[in-house]
């Protein structure tokens, strides 16, 4: 076992003939919040997909919790303690909140009541929406429901893909408070985010990706400039 | 009053059966996104299995029922899921349609093969027709059970879907199958359950229907289609609406039948009301934006140039002229019929292969063509040929107009409904007028078309000319627009053209072509009857085209040729195996069904393999396109040596 | 917290009307506002940028302009003509062409046939007498796809397929060109050449509205930039103004916690 929960060594990957990641190196220390930043199309989501097993790298190594997992099946990784909240809401929009929670019982290993108690304790707002169809809730509430899955599954590693997408800043801020809390409970969190400032507020470390490569790594205060450069072309 | 109540009860019972059918369809559609065209065939097959257990082997009624509903049907569902449906994940959207249609044909063929259709089979009434009297009206226990069963099924489904984890997972898997897997659920288990349940529901409906009607493969399969209308009313998703729709259709049908004046035409279409409702509902209901399938099939090869299509055509005509003297008259007639079928398949190359529109009613258009040919100018003149083309084309346009905005599954269902309707309302009566219709061969000055040899060559030439025409159409602006309209209607609109007229014209030409094929098809044996143009044959034609290569005239030829060879060499034989007379003609459906099912494994099918090989041989001598060879970077193609990209080739 | 709405409508009235003007356009999907009261313009001979984070409503705006998405309210003017009631193909006939972020190529046709079809469509409604083959060939060369002319488009990598869409749009000789992420999937160098091509097109008098996430490209070619966030237009201005605008920085980088 290394002290890195996730480690990528010179990973190349892509879709079909197009290579998107041109040799990515990344090491996420256990128990930290690690932010992966950068403009659209930089390769952030692809990196997450490689880690979660959805895309097989063409070369390089992917380690999760010290184990070599290139091309391991997504559900195998889930059982190994890796949980991913996918981009766009990770919920069943046509089911009620209660029914969504019932689906979380597959991985949670606890009865429905307990799942519901855990989720509602963390997100009291969901309790008010119990019988509402999840797809009709506000974006923030949907994201809370999605994150409740990760909470009850008690994963070792949590991958968050653009959880702030389309959400009002105040909700985003609330969600990130929770992310911070989870990290303090010992979960390693790798998050992909467009809103750099918000993410940097809670991150222990951050990496900036651009055009399929990591262009900067460091603690939040050290890389603010590179972030701005990557997003707005530097003149800011 | 008693009379009215009596009608109501009959309608209610039929409605319950439709509701069972619709529930089964909804269960698989909502969980797997697959509309099971074979649902009716599964019901039919289950009814036969039930008959065999109960009447054939004299197993007690209740045990037979339970064996079918709880063992045979669910097991069959599991097999269907494992063998046929699971490989469909991630396949092009038209593949499930092809596979379930293939299963339909396979089941009809198999049951026909096993159970001699010339022998009548009936299921006795349950409880020997006993019942009780309410307000002077006898209600049989069988009717009571049918009515109660749907209530039980509806309540059970509701509890399952609302209260149980697996039931909720059944709905969750539609919403987001990947997420269910991510959450640790097993989507596959869920889908297995859905198929098992759906087949049980189909079996139940099948047994009840077989009790009301005689056992007959074709009719029973079609009767189940009546339930499709209800499923569509429920938008294939909403069970309560589907069940309500089923009751409304059946009761309405019964009351219309009993209270409308008994005019000839009205009487004939009474049984077709559900099919008409299906057609109307498809046209009227707003379309689901998702799950539209375009029916392009295998990766098309290069479009043949005029020169090569003429050369291949000439070679084909020459080959036919050479073999013609060696063929018996019977085989010549079968072969010219084969070319007629090839022309009908060719109509699908244009419509489906290029335009992406599936039609399950091409034999209907062919039948209209034969009808016109037989009735106009004593049945053997050019006028008849023109009438055949004109009538089929006109009806094609009429069918196309309201269905233009439908795509994929919905268009397939609408044309299916049209074919089934015409089967009963037109071909059953008018065409045969109680028997068959004589159809002559067109008189061509200088060519003795009455000789089977000459007519064989004539049909061959007709096919070659039609092929050259279709290919020329594809190479020209109309063909490009048709393909473009199928590939991206949105892009066409933003490029300033509306594609409706293009689709309408394509549908009309295809129908006219099928009409021409129908005129020749009838001219070969000299007469046709109602059984020449059944909806099952339309399915066969579409599947043959899809399997043979729906994008090439060669595919049309191969499809029709295999059917012809089968007709000549296999179909006439009826060997006896274990005391059973096997009617090998039924293998036509079995084999077509199997071939279609194989498309689920490899969407490009046999034809795809074939063209793959040809393309590889062709390109072996040529330099590869640059972007394939330029290592790693697909874009290297733009970087000429001077390092200028994009515009380097511009002046 | 909410970003200040800057003054956006710049009716600097060169002679006549801007090539494109949309006024107070809103689109909502099931109660959620994808685009809210957006007004913007694009002028002839100029490249106008439309940028913003994912889900900001850029593509929806394009769909409203081309008529594929009916707006909840608001109006669209093309060269001064109110086209709000016109179906997509009628708008295209006023000289509007676009590319799609989610590819809408004619996949089973070759690259050349894609452009040829477009040229034929154009001739069918414009009465332009130039042979479509010449038009298609010229457009093909212009976007640099000569070497893959005979390849079926569904066998091309995404980047090239996007260029097919661009070529197809050019084959209709547009006056207003809407480009939706046309550079994604191309290499750095290719994007540069693509930028040159856009500048050339603008020089010929075409109005270009560009949605693009490659900030470098946007900053290089656009004279004016509109920024969308959560369906709201949060800024419009020159590239320098946009880069300095705090609301834009907040939209892209997130809000600094006080």
PDB file of N, CA and C in Angstrom, chain B residues 138-222:
ATOM      1  N   UNK B 138     -76.283 -14.979 -18.677  1.00  0.00           N
ATOM      2  CA  UNK B 138     -75.330 -16.006 -18.261  1.00  0.00           C
ATOM      3  C   UNK B 138     -73.899 -15.468 -18.401  1.00  0.00           C
ATOM      4  N   UNK B 139     -73.218 -15.461 -17.271  1.00  0.00           N
ATOM      5  CA  UNK B 139     -71.790 -15.092 -17.297  1.00  0.00           C
ATOM      6  C   UNK B 139     -71.013 -16.359 -16.983  1.00  0.00           C
ATOM      7  N   UNK B 140     -70.142 -16.777 -17.888  1.00  0.00           N
ATOM      8  CA  UNK B 140     -69.415 -18.017 -17.618  1.00  0.00           C
ATOM      9  C   UNK B 140     -68.297 -17.749 -16.619  1.00  0.00           C
ATOM     10  N   UNK B 141     -67.884 -18.822 -15.944  1.00  0.00           N
ATOM     11  CA  UNK B 141     -66.766 -18.674 -14.998  1.00  0.00           C
ATOM     12  C   UNK B 141     -65.492 -18.257 -15.737  1.00  0.00           C
ATOM     13  N   UNK B 142     -65.395 -18.724 -16.976  1.00  0.00           N
ATOM     14  CA  UNK B 142     -64.220 -18.358 -17.763  1.00  0.00           C
ATOM     15  C   UNK B 142     -64.159 -16.851 -17.961  1.00  0.00           C
ATOM     16  N   UNK B 143     -65.325 -16.269 -18.299  1.00  0.00           N
ATOM     17  CA  UNK B 143     -65.366 -14.810 -18.478  1.00  0.00           C
ATOM     18  C   UNK B 143     -65.024 -14.111 -17.175  1.00  0.00           C
ATOM     19  N   UNK B 144     -65.563 -14.680 -16.082  1.00  0.00           N
ATOM     20  CA  UNK B 144     -65.316 -14.069 -14.779  1.00  0.00           C
ATOM     21  C   UNK B 144     -63.819 -14.081 -14.462  1.00  0.00           C
ATOM     22  N   UNK B 145     -63.214 -15.232 -14.736  1.00  0.00           N
ATOM     23  CA  UNK B 145     -61.781 -15.341 -14.437  1.00  0.00           C
ATOM     24  C   UNK B 145     -60.970 -14.365 -15.284  1.00  0.00           C
ATOM     25  N   UNK B 146     -61.354 -14.262 -16.562  1.00  0.00           N
ATOM     26  CA  UNK B 146     -60.627 -13.341 -17.445  1.00  0.00           C
ATOM     27  C   UNK B 146     -60.712 -11.924 -16.891  1.00  0.00           C
ATOM     28  N   UNK B 147     -61.924 -11.529 -16.480  1.00  0.00           N
ATOM     29  CA  UNK B 147     -62.102 -10.168 -15.975  1.00  0.00           C
ATOM     30  C   UNK B 147     -61.363  -9.961 -14.658  1.00  0.00           C
ATOM     31  N   UNK B 148     -61.476 -10.970 -13.775  1.00  0.00           N
ATOM     32  CA  UNK B 148     -60.800 -10.832 -12.487  1.00  0.00           C
ATOM     33  C   UNK B 148     -59.285 -10.814 -12.663  1.00  0.00           C
ATOM     34  N   UNK B 149     -58.817 -11.601 -13.632  1.00  0.00           N
ATOM     35  CA  UNK B 149     -57.369 -11.740 -13.779  1.00  0.00           C
ATOM     36  C   UNK B 149     -56.707 -10.395 -14.024  1.00  0.00           C
ATOM     37  N   UNK B 150     -57.333  -9.559 -14.854  1.00  0.00           N
ATOM     38  CA  UNK B 150     -56.680  -8.291 -15.148  1.00  0.00           C
ATOM     39  C   UNK B 150     -56.673  -7.401 -13.912  1.00  0.00           C
ATOM     40  N   UNK B 151     -57.735  -7.537 -13.096  1.00  0.00           N
ATOM     41  CA  UNK B 151     -57.747  -6.765 -11.852  1.00  0.00           C
ATOM     42  C   UNK B 151     -56.584  -7.213 -10.965  1.00  0.00           C
ATOM     43  N   UNK B 152     -56.444  -8.532 -10.838  1.00  0.00           N
ATOM     44  CA  UNK B 152     -55.353  -9.063 -10.021  1.00  0.00           C
ATOM     45  C   UNK B 152     -53.997  -8.626 -10.581  1.00  0.00           C
ATOM     46  N   UNK B 153     -53.853  -8.782 -11.899  1.00  0.00           N
ATOM     47  CA  UNK B 153     -52.567  -8.426 -12.521  1.00  0.00           C
ATOM     48  C   UNK B 153     -52.259  -6.950 -12.308  1.00  0.00           C
ATOM     49  N   UNK B 154     -53.288  -6.115 -12.495  1.00  0.00           N
ATOM     50  CA  UNK B 154     -53.058  -4.678 -12.348  1.00  0.00           C
ATOM     51  C   UNK B 154     -52.627  -4.336 -10.923  1.00  0.00           C
ATOM     52  N   UNK B 155     -53.313  -4.939  -9.953  1.00  0.00           N
ATOM     53  CA  UNK B 155     -52.954  -4.643  -8.555  1.00  0.00           C
ATOM     54  C   UNK B 155     -51.551  -5.182  -8.242  1.00  0.00           C
ATOM     55  N   UNK B 156     -51.289  -6.411  -8.708  1.00  0.00           N
ATOM     56  CA  UNK B 156     -49.981  -7.007  -8.432  1.00  0.00           C
ATOM     57  C   UNK B 156     -48.862  -6.175  -9.042  1.00  0.00           C
ATOM     58  N   UNK B 157     -49.077  -5.715 -10.280  1.00  0.00           N
ATOM     59  CA  UNK B 157     -48.045  -4.910 -10.930  1.00  0.00           C
ATOM     60  C   UNK B 157     -47.840  -3.601 -10.181  1.00  0.00           C
ATOM     61  N   UNK B 158     -48.954  -3.044  -9.714  1.00  0.00           N
ATOM     62  CA  UNK B 158     -48.840  -1.769  -9.008  1.00  0.00           C
ATOM     63  C   UNK B 158     -48.010  -1.951  -7.732  1.00  0.00           C
ATOM     64  N   UNK B 159     -48.329  -3.014  -6.989  1.00  0.00           N
ATOM     65  CA  UNK B 159     -47.569  -3.251  -5.758  1.00  0.00           C
ATOM     66  C   UNK B 159     -46.100  -3.495  -6.092  1.00  0.00           C
ATOM     67  N   UNK B 160     -45.886  -4.314  -7.105  1.00  0.00           N
ATOM     68  CA  UNK B 160     -44.509  -4.616  -7.488  1.00  0.00           C
ATOM     69  C   UNK B 160     -43.727  -3.347  -7.823  1.00  0.00           C
ATOM     70  N   UNK B 161     -44.337  -2.509  -8.665  1.00  0.00           N
ATOM     71  CA  UNK B 161     -43.622  -1.327  -9.154  1.00  0.00           C
ATOM     72  C   UNK B 161     -43.465  -0.245  -8.090  1.00  0.00           C
ATOM     73  N   UNK B 162     -44.388  -0.230  -7.118  1.00  0.00           N
ATOM     74  CA  UNK B 162     -44.350   0.874  -6.143  1.00  0.00           C
ATOM     75  C   UNK B 162     -43.676   0.479  -4.848  1.00  0.00           C
ATOM     76  N   UNK B 163     -43.874  -0.801  -4.424  1.00  0.00           N
ATOM     77  CA  UNK B 163     -43.508  -1.139  -3.055  1.00  0.00           C
ATOM     78  C   UNK B 163     -42.240  -1.974  -2.919  1.00  0.00           C
ATOM     79  N   UNK B 164     -41.868  -2.701  -3.949  1.00  0.00           N
ATOM     80  CA  UNK B 164     -40.744  -3.607  -3.763  1.00  0.00           C
ATOM     81  C   UNK B 164     -39.471  -3.023  -4.387  1.00  0.00           C
ATOM     82  N   UNK B 165     -38.342  -3.434  -3.824  1.00  0.00           N
ATOM     83  CA  UNK B 165     -37.087  -2.884  -4.318  1.00  0.00           C
ATOM     84  C   UNK B 165     -36.837  -3.297  -5.760  1.00  0.00           C
ATOM     85  N   UNK B 166     -37.086  -4.571  -6.053  1.00  0.00           N
ATOM     86  CA  UNK B 166     -36.832  -5.029  -7.425  1.00  0.00           C
ATOM     87  C   UNK B 166     -37.778  -4.339  -8.400  1.00  0.00           C
ATOM     88  N   UNK B 167     -39.009  -4.075  -7.946  1.00  0.00           N
ATOM     89  CA  UNK B 167     -39.972  -3.392  -8.800  1.00  0.00           C
ATOM     90  C   UNK B 167     -39.546  -1.957  -9.081  1.00  0.00           C
ATOM     91  N   UNK B 168     -39.033  -1.304  -8.055  1.00  0.00           N
ATOM     92  CA  UNK B 168     -38.550   0.067  -8.247  1.00  0.00           C
ATOM     93  C   UNK B 168     -37.321   0.039  -9.154  1.00  0.00           C
ATOM     94  N   UNK B 169     -36.512  -1.007  -8.971  1.00  0.00           N
ATOM     95  CA  UNK B 169     -35.350  -1.140  -9.852  1.00  0.00           C
ATOM     96  C   UNK B 169     -35.792  -1.324 -11.302  1.00  0.00           C
ATOM     97  N   UNK B 170     -36.947  -1.962 -11.500  1.00  0.00           N
ATOM     98  CA  UNK B 170     -37.478  -2.118 -12.855  1.00  0.00           C
ATOM     99  C   UNK B 170     -37.711  -0.756 -13.503  1.00  0.00           C
ATOM    100  N   UNK B 171     -38.132   0.202 -12.685  1.00  0.00           N
ATOM    101  CA  UNK B 171     -38.322   1.541 -13.243  1.00  0.00           C
ATOM    102  C   UNK B 171     -37.007   2.294 -13.301  1.00  0.00           C
ATOM    103  N   UNK B 172     -36.153   2.020 -12.315  1.00  0.00           N
ATOM    104  CA  UNK B 172     -34.884   2.740 -12.267  1.00  0.00           C
ATOM    105  C   UNK B 172     -34.011   2.394 -13.466  1.00  0.00           C
ATOM    106  N   UNK B 173     -34.099   1.155 -13.919  1.00  0.00           N
ATOM    107  CA  UNK B 173     -33.226   0.718 -14.999  1.00  0.00           C
ATOM    108  C   UNK B 173     -33.533   1.478 -16.292  1.00  0.00           C
ATOM    109  N   UNK B 174     -34.774   1.923 -16.445  1.00  0.00           N
ATOM    110  CA  UNK B 174     -35.118   2.733 -17.618  1.00  0.00           C
ATOM    111  C   UNK B 174     -34.533   4.123 -17.481  1.00  0.00           C
ATOM    112  N   UNK B 175     -34.676   4.650 -16.272  1.00  0.00           N
ATOM    113  CA  UNK B 175     -34.220   6.008 -16.038  1.00  0.00           C
ATOM    114  C   UNK B 175     -32.737   6.133 -16.304  1.00  0.00           C
ATOM    115  N   UNK B 176     -31.982   5.177 -15.773  1.00  0.00           N
ATOM    116  CA  UNK B 176     -30.540   5.324 -15.835  1.00  0.00           C
ATOM    117  C   UNK B 176     -29.893   3.994 -15.476  1.00  0.00           C
ATOM    118  N   UNK B 177     -29.739   3.166 -16.494  1.00  0.00           N
ATOM    119  CA  UNK B 177     -29.234   1.815 -16.273  1.00  0.00           C
ATOM    120  C   UNK B 177     -27.810   1.844 -15.706  1.00  0.00           C
ATOM    121  N   UNK B 178     -26.996   2.777 -16.198  1.00  0.00           N
ATOM    122  CA  UNK B 178     -25.609   2.873 -15.723  1.00  0.00           C
ATOM    123  C   UNK B 178     -25.565   3.227 -14.246  1.00  0.00           C
ATOM    124  N   UNK B 179     -26.439   4.144 -13.871  1.00  0.00           N
ATOM    125  CA  UNK B 179     -26.436   4.570 -12.469  1.00  0.00           C
ATOM    126  C   UNK B 179     -26.844   3.404 -11.578  1.00  0.00           C
ATOM    127  N   UNK B 180     -27.793   2.610 -12.037  1.00  0.00           N
ATOM    128  CA  UNK B 180     -28.210   1.466 -11.237  1.00  0.00           C
ATOM    129  C   UNK B 180     -27.016   0.534 -11.013  1.00  0.00           C
ATOM    130  N   UNK B 181     -26.228   0.336 -12.059  1.00  0.00           N
ATOM    131  CA  UNK B 181     -25.037  -0.500 -11.919  1.00  0.00           C
ATOM    132  C   UNK B 181     -24.052   0.162 -10.956  1.00  0.00           C
ATOM    133  N   UNK B 182     -23.907   1.470 -11.086  1.00  0.00           N
ATOM    134  CA  UNK B 182     -22.982   2.209 -10.227  1.00  0.00           C
ATOM    135  C   UNK B 182     -23.417   2.123  -8.768  1.00  0.00           C
ATOM    136  N   UNK B 183     -24.745   2.044  -8.577  1.00  0.00           N
ATOM    137  CA  UNK B 183     -25.264   1.982  -7.215  1.00  0.00           C
ATOM    138  C   UNK B 183     -25.255   0.548  -6.689  1.00  0.00           C
ATOM    139  N   UNK B 184     -24.762  -0.377  -7.482  1.00  0.00           N
ATOM    140  CA  UNK B 184     -24.625  -1.743  -7.015  1.00  0.00           C
ATOM    141  C   UNK B 184     -25.791  -2.646  -7.369  1.00  0.00           C
ATOM    142  N   UNK B 185     -26.816  -2.110  -8.055  1.00  0.00           N
ATOM    143  CA  UNK B 185     -27.920  -2.955  -8.496  1.00  0.00           C
ATOM    144  C   UNK B 185     -27.473  -3.768  -9.704  1.00  0.00           C
ATOM    145  N   UNK B 186     -28.222  -4.780 -10.035  1.00  0.00           N
ATOM    146  CA  UNK B 186     -27.841  -5.589 -11.195  1.00  0.00           C
ATOM    147  C   UNK B 186     -28.866  -5.401 -12.297  1.00  0.00           C
ATOM    148  N   UNK B 187     -28.598  -4.495 -13.236  1.00  0.00           N
ATOM    149  CA  UNK B 187     -29.575  -4.245 -14.304  1.00  0.00           C
ATOM    150  C   UNK B 187     -29.967  -5.526 -15.033  1.00  0.00           C
ATOM    151  N   UNK B 188     -29.032  -6.445 -15.186  1.00  0.00           N
ATOM    152  CA  UNK B 188     -29.346  -7.661 -15.945  1.00  0.00           C
ATOM    153  C   UNK B 188     -30.438  -8.471 -15.257  1.00  0.00           C
ATOM    154  N   UNK B 189     -30.322  -8.627 -13.931  1.00  0.00           N
ATOM    155  CA  UNK B 189     -31.353  -9.358 -13.178  1.00  0.00           C
ATOM    156  C   UNK B 189     -32.713  -8.733 -13.402  1.00  0.00           C
ATOM    157  N   UNK B 190     -32.706  -7.413 -13.335  1.00  0.00           N
ATOM    158  CA  UNK B 190     -33.951  -6.673 -13.474  1.00  0.00           C
ATOM    159  C   UNK B 190     -34.574  -6.935 -14.841  1.00  0.00           C
ATOM    160  N   UNK B 191     -33.736  -6.922 -15.862  1.00  0.00           N
ATOM    161  CA  UNK B 191     -34.265  -7.137 -17.210  1.00  0.00           C
ATOM    162  C   UNK B 191     -34.752  -8.568 -17.387  1.00  0.00           C
ATOM    163  N   UNK B 192     -34.047  -9.517 -16.757  1.00  0.00           N
ATOM    164  CA  UNK B 192     -34.509 -10.910 -16.818  1.00  0.00           C
ATOM    165  C   UNK B 192     -35.918 -11.027 -16.249  1.00  0.00           C
ATOM    166  N   UNK B 193     -36.097 -10.401 -15.110  1.00  0.00           N
ATOM    167  CA  UNK B 193     -37.414 -10.438 -14.480  1.00  0.00           C
ATOM    168  C   UNK B 193     -38.469  -9.866 -15.417  1.00  0.00           C
ATOM    169  N   UNK B 194     -38.116  -8.758 -16.058  1.00  0.00           N
ATOM    170  CA  UNK B 194     -39.070  -8.112 -16.952  1.00  0.00           C
ATOM    171  C   UNK B 194     -39.484  -9.046 -18.088  1.00  0.00           C
ATOM    172  N   UNK B 195     -38.511  -9.703 -18.691  1.00  0.00           N
ATOM    173  CA  UNK B 195     -38.841 -10.591 -19.813  1.00  0.00           C
ATOM    174  C   UNK B 195     -39.647 -11.795 -19.347  1.00  0.00           C
ATOM    175  N   UNK B 196     -39.296 -12.332 -18.192  1.00  0.00           N
ATOM    176  CA  UNK B 196     -40.039 -13.480 -17.684  1.00  0.00           C
ATOM    177  C   UNK B 196     -41.500 -13.092 -17.434  1.00  0.00           C
ATOM    178  N   UNK B 197     -41.682 -11.937 -16.791  1.00  0.00           N
ATOM    179  CA  UNK B 197     -43.036 -11.471 -16.499  1.00  0.00           C
ATOM    180  C   UNK B 197     -43.819 -11.208 -17.771  1.00  0.00           C
ATOM    181  N   UNK B 198     -43.155 -10.542 -18.701  1.00  0.00           N
ATOM    182  CA  UNK B 198     -43.831 -10.163 -19.936  1.00  0.00           C
ATOM    183  C   UNK B 198     -44.296 -11.403 -20.694  1.00  0.00           C
ATOM    184  N   UNK B 199     -43.447 -12.423 -20.726  1.00  0.00           N
ATOM    185  CA  UNK B 199     -43.833 -13.642 -21.448  1.00  0.00           C
ATOM    186  C   UNK B 199     -44.981 -14.347 -20.747  1.00  0.00           C
ATOM    187  N   UNK B 200     -45.002 -14.318 -19.414  1.00  0.00           N
ATOM    188  CA  UNK B 200     -46.118 -14.921 -18.694  1.00  0.00           C
ATOM    189  C   UNK B 200     -47.420 -14.201 -19.017  1.00  0.00           C
ATOM    190  N   UNK B 201     -47.339 -12.878 -19.042  1.00  0.00           N
ATOM    191  CA  UNK B 201     -48.542 -12.104 -19.369  1.00  0.00           C
ATOM    192  C   UNK B 201     -49.008 -12.424 -20.787  1.00  0.00           C
ATOM    193  N   UNK B 202     -48.046 -12.543 -21.697  1.00  0.00           N
ATOM    194  CA  UNK B 202     -48.399 -12.898 -23.081  1.00  0.00           C
ATOM    195  C   UNK B 202     -49.059 -14.267 -23.115  1.00  0.00           C
ATOM    196  N   UNK B 203     -48.493 -15.210 -22.377  1.00  0.00           N
ATOM    197  CA  UNK B 203     -49.026 -16.577 -22.374  1.00  0.00           C
ATOM    198  C   UNK B 203     -50.459 -16.592 -21.852  1.00  0.00           C
ATOM    199  N   UNK B 204     -50.676 -15.844 -20.804  1.00  0.00           N
ATOM    200  CA  UNK B 204     -52.007 -15.750 -20.213  1.00  0.00           C
ATOM    201  C   UNK B 204     -53.002 -15.248 -21.263  1.00  0.00           C
ATOM    202  N   UNK B 205     -52.625 -14.150 -21.919  1.00  0.00           N
ATOM    203  CA  UNK B 205     -53.488 -13.586 -22.958  1.00  0.00           C
ATOM    204  C   UNK B 205     -53.711 -14.610 -24.063  1.00  0.00           C
ATOM    205  N   UNK B 206     -52.643 -15.300 -24.433  1.00  0.00           N
ATOM    206  CA  UNK B 206     -52.731 -16.285 -25.509  1.00  0.00           C
ATOM    207  C   UNK B 206     -53.730 -17.389 -25.180  1.00  0.00           C
ATOM    208  N   UNK B 207     -53.660 -17.893 -23.950  1.00  0.00           N
ATOM    209  CA  UNK B 207     -54.572 -18.974 -23.548  1.00  0.00           C
ATOM    210  C   UNK B 207     -56.022 -18.491 -23.584  1.00  0.00           C
ATOM    211  N   UNK B 208     -56.257 -17.301 -23.074  1.00  0.00           N
ATOM    212  CA  UNK B 208     -57.622 -16.768 -23.060  1.00  0.00           C
ATOM    213  C   UNK B 208     -58.138 -16.551 -24.479  1.00  0.00           C
ATOM    214  N   UNK B 209     -57.255 -15.993 -25.344  1.00  0.00           N
ATOM    215  CA  UNK B 209     -57.668 -15.739 -26.731  1.00  0.00           C
ATOM    216  C   UNK B 209     -57.963 -17.033 -27.458  1.00  0.00           C
ATOM    217  N   UNK B 210     -57.105 -18.030 -27.208  1.00  0.00           N
ATOM    218  CA  UNK B 210     -57.295 -19.311 -27.880  1.00  0.00           C
ATOM    219  C   UNK B 210     -58.592 -19.964 -27.418  1.00  0.00           C
ATOM    220  N   UNK B 211     -59.007 -19.647 -26.196  1.00  0.00           N
ATOM    221  CA  UNK B 211     -60.274 -20.184 -25.708  1.00  0.00           C
ATOM    222  C   UNK B 211     -61.447 -19.561 -26.438  1.00  0.00           C
ATOM    223  N   UNK B 212     -61.304 -18.272 -26.794  1.00  0.00           N
ATOM    224  CA  UNK B 212     -62.402 -17.569 -27.462  1.00  0.00           C
ATOM    225  C   UNK B 212     -62.410 -17.901 -28.959  1.00  0.00           C
ATOM    226  N   UNK B 213     -61.213 -17.991 -29.544  1.00  0.00           N
ATOM    227  CA  UNK B 213     -61.105 -18.248 -30.970  1.00  0.00           C
ATOM    228  C   UNK B 213     -60.461 -19.616 -31.188  1.00  0.00           C
ATOM    229  N   UNK B 214     -60.467 -20.050 -32.432  1.00  0.00           N
ATOM    230  CA  UNK B 214     -59.801 -21.312 -32.729  1.00  0.00           C
ATOM    231  C   UNK B 214     -58.291 -21.107 -32.690  1.00  0.00           C
ATOM    232  N   UNK B 215     -57.564 -22.206 -32.528  1.00  0.00           N
ATOM    233  CA  UNK B 215     -56.104 -22.122 -32.571  1.00  0.00           C
ATOM    234  C   UNK B 215     -55.673 -21.989 -34.023  1.00  0.00           C
ATOM    235  N   UNK B 216     -54.983 -20.909 -34.308  1.00  0.00           N
ATOM    236  CA  UNK B 216     -54.485 -20.704 -35.658  1.00  0.00           C
ATOM    237  C   UNK B 216     -53.316 -19.735 -35.537  1.00  0.00           C
ATOM    238  N   UNK B 217     -52.167 -20.138 -36.052  1.00  0.00           N
ATOM    239  CA  UNK B 217     -50.955 -19.344 -35.798  1.00  0.00           C
ATOM    240  C   UNK B 217     -51.108 -17.897 -36.240  1.00  0.00           C
ATOM    241  N   UNK B 218     -51.549 -17.723 -37.485  1.00  0.00           N
ATOM    242  CA  UNK B 218     -51.584 -16.372 -38.041  1.00  0.00           C
ATOM    243  C   UNK B 218     -52.613 -15.510 -37.320  1.00  0.00           C
ATOM    244  N   UNK B 219     -53.817 -16.045 -37.185  1.00  0.00           N
ATOM    245  CA  UNK B 219     -54.876 -15.249 -36.567  1.00  0.00           C
ATOM    246  C   UNK B 219     -54.552 -14.898 -35.121  1.00  0.00           C
ATOM    247  N   UNK B 220     -54.038 -15.886 -34.401  1.00  0.00           N
ATOM    248  CA  UNK B 220     -53.760 -15.666 -32.992  1.00  0.00           C
ATOM    249  C   UNK B 220     -52.686 -14.592 -32.826  1.00  0.00           C
ATOM    250  N   UNK B 221     -51.653 -14.668 -33.674  1.00  0.00           N
ATOM    251  CA  UNK B 221     -50.594 -13.670 -33.615  1.00  0.00           C
ATOM    252  C   UNK B 221     -51.156 -12.285 -33.900  1.00  0.00           C
ATOM    253  N   UNK B 222     -52.059 -12.225 -34.871  1.00  0.00           N
ATOM    254  CA  UNK B 222     -52.665 -10.942 -35.244  1.00  0.00           C
ATOM    255  C   UNK B 222     -53.609 -10.430 -34.169  1.00  0.00           C
TER     256      UNK B 222
END
